[in-house]
C-alpha atoms as a PDB file:
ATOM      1  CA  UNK A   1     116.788  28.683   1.723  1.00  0.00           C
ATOM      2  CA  UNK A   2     115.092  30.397   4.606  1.00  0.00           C
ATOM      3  CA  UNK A   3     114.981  34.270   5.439  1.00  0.00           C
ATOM      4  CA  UNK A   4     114.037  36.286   7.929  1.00  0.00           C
ATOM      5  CA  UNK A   5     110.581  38.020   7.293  1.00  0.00           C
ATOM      6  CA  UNK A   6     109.367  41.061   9.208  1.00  0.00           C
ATOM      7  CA  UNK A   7     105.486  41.210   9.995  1.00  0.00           C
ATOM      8  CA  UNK A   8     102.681  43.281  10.759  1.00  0.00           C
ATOM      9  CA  UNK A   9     100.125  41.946  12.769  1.00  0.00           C
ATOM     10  CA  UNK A  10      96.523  43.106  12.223  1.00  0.00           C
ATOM     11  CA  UNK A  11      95.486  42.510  15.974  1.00  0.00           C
ATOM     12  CA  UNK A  12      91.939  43.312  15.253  1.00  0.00           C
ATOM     13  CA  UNK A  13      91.666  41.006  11.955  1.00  0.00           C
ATOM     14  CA  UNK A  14      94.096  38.492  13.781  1.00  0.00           C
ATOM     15  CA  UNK A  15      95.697  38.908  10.307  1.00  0.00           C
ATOM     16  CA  UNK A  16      99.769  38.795  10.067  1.00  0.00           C
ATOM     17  CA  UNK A  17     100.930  40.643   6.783  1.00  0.00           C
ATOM     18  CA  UNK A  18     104.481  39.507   5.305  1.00  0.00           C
ATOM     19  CA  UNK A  19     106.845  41.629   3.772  1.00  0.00           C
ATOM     20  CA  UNK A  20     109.721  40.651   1.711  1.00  0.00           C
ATOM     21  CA  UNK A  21     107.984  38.355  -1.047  1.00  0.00           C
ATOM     22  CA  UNK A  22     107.238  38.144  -4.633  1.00  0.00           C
ATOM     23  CA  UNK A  23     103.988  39.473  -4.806  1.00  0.00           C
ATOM     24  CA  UNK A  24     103.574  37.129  -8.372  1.00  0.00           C
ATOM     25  CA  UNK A  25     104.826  33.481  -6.727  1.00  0.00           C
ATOM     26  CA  UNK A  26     102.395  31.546  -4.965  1.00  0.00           C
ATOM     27  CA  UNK A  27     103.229  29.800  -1.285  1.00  0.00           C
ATOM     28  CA  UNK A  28     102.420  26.833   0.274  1.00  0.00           C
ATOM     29  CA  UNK A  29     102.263  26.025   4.052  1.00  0.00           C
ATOM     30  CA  UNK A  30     104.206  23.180   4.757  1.00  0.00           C
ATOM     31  CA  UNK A  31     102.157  22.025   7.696  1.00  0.00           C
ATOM     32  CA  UNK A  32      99.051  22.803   6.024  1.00  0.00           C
ATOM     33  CA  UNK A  33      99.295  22.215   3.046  1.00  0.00           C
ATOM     34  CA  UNK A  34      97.300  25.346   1.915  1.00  0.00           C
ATOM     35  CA  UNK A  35      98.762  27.881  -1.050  1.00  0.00           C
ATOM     36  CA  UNK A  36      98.708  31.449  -0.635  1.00  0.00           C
ATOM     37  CA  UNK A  37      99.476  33.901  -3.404  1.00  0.00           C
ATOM     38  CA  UNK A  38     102.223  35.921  -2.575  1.00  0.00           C
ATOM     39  CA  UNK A  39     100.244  39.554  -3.437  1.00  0.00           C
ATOM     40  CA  UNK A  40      97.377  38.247  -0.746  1.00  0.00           C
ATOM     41  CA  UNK A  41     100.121  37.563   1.706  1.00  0.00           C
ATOM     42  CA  UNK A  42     101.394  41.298   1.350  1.00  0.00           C
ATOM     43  CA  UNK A  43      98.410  42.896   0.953  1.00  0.00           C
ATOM     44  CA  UNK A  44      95.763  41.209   3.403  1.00  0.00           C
ATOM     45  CA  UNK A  45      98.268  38.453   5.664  1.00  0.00           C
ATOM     46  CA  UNK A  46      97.870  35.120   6.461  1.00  0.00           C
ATOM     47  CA  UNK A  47      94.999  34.334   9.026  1.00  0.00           C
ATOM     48  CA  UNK A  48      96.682  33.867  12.565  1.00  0.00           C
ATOM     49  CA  UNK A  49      95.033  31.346  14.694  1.00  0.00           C
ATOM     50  CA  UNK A  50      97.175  31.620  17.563  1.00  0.00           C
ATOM     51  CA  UNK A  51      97.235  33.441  20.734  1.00  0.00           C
ATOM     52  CA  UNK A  52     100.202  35.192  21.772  1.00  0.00           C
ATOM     53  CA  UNK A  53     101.589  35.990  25.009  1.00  0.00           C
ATOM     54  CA  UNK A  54     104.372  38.415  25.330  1.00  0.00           C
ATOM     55  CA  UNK A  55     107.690  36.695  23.881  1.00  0.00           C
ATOM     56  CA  UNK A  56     105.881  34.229  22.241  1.00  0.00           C
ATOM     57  CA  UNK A  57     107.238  32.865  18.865  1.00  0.00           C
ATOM     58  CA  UNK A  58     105.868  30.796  16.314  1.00  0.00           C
ATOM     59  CA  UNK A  59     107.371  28.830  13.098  1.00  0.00           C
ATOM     60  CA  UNK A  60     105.147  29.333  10.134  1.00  0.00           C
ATOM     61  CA  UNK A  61     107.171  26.865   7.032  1.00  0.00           C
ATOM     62  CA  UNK A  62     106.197  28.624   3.321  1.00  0.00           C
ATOM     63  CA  UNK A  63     107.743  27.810   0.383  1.00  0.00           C
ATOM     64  CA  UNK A  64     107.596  29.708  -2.516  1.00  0.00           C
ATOM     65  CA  UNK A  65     105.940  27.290  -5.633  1.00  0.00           C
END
């Protein structure tokens, strides 16, 4: 199953919050491996490590445990 989730980045923080999931799951990166809980990824974001360029997109794989 895959959705599309909208995002607000936190340019100062470099932090991207997610909207959209279950704020009592946990989710782990795919490419990672890392687990997130799913009120920390709505509340704070996930820690963006890239730099983007106008029109720049990115594939981040989470999957809800």
């Amino acid at each position: 199953m895959s959705c599309k989730i909208e995002t607000v980045r936190d340019k100062e923080n470099n932090y991207i919050k997610l909207n959209g999931l279950d704020s009592s799951a946990t989710y782990t990166d795919t490419l990672t491996g890392k687990t997130y809980y799913g009120d920390e990824l709505l509340n704070r974001g996930i820690m963006f490590e890239y730099e983007l360029k106008d029109f720049s997109t990115v594939i981040m794989h989470l999957v809800k445990n």
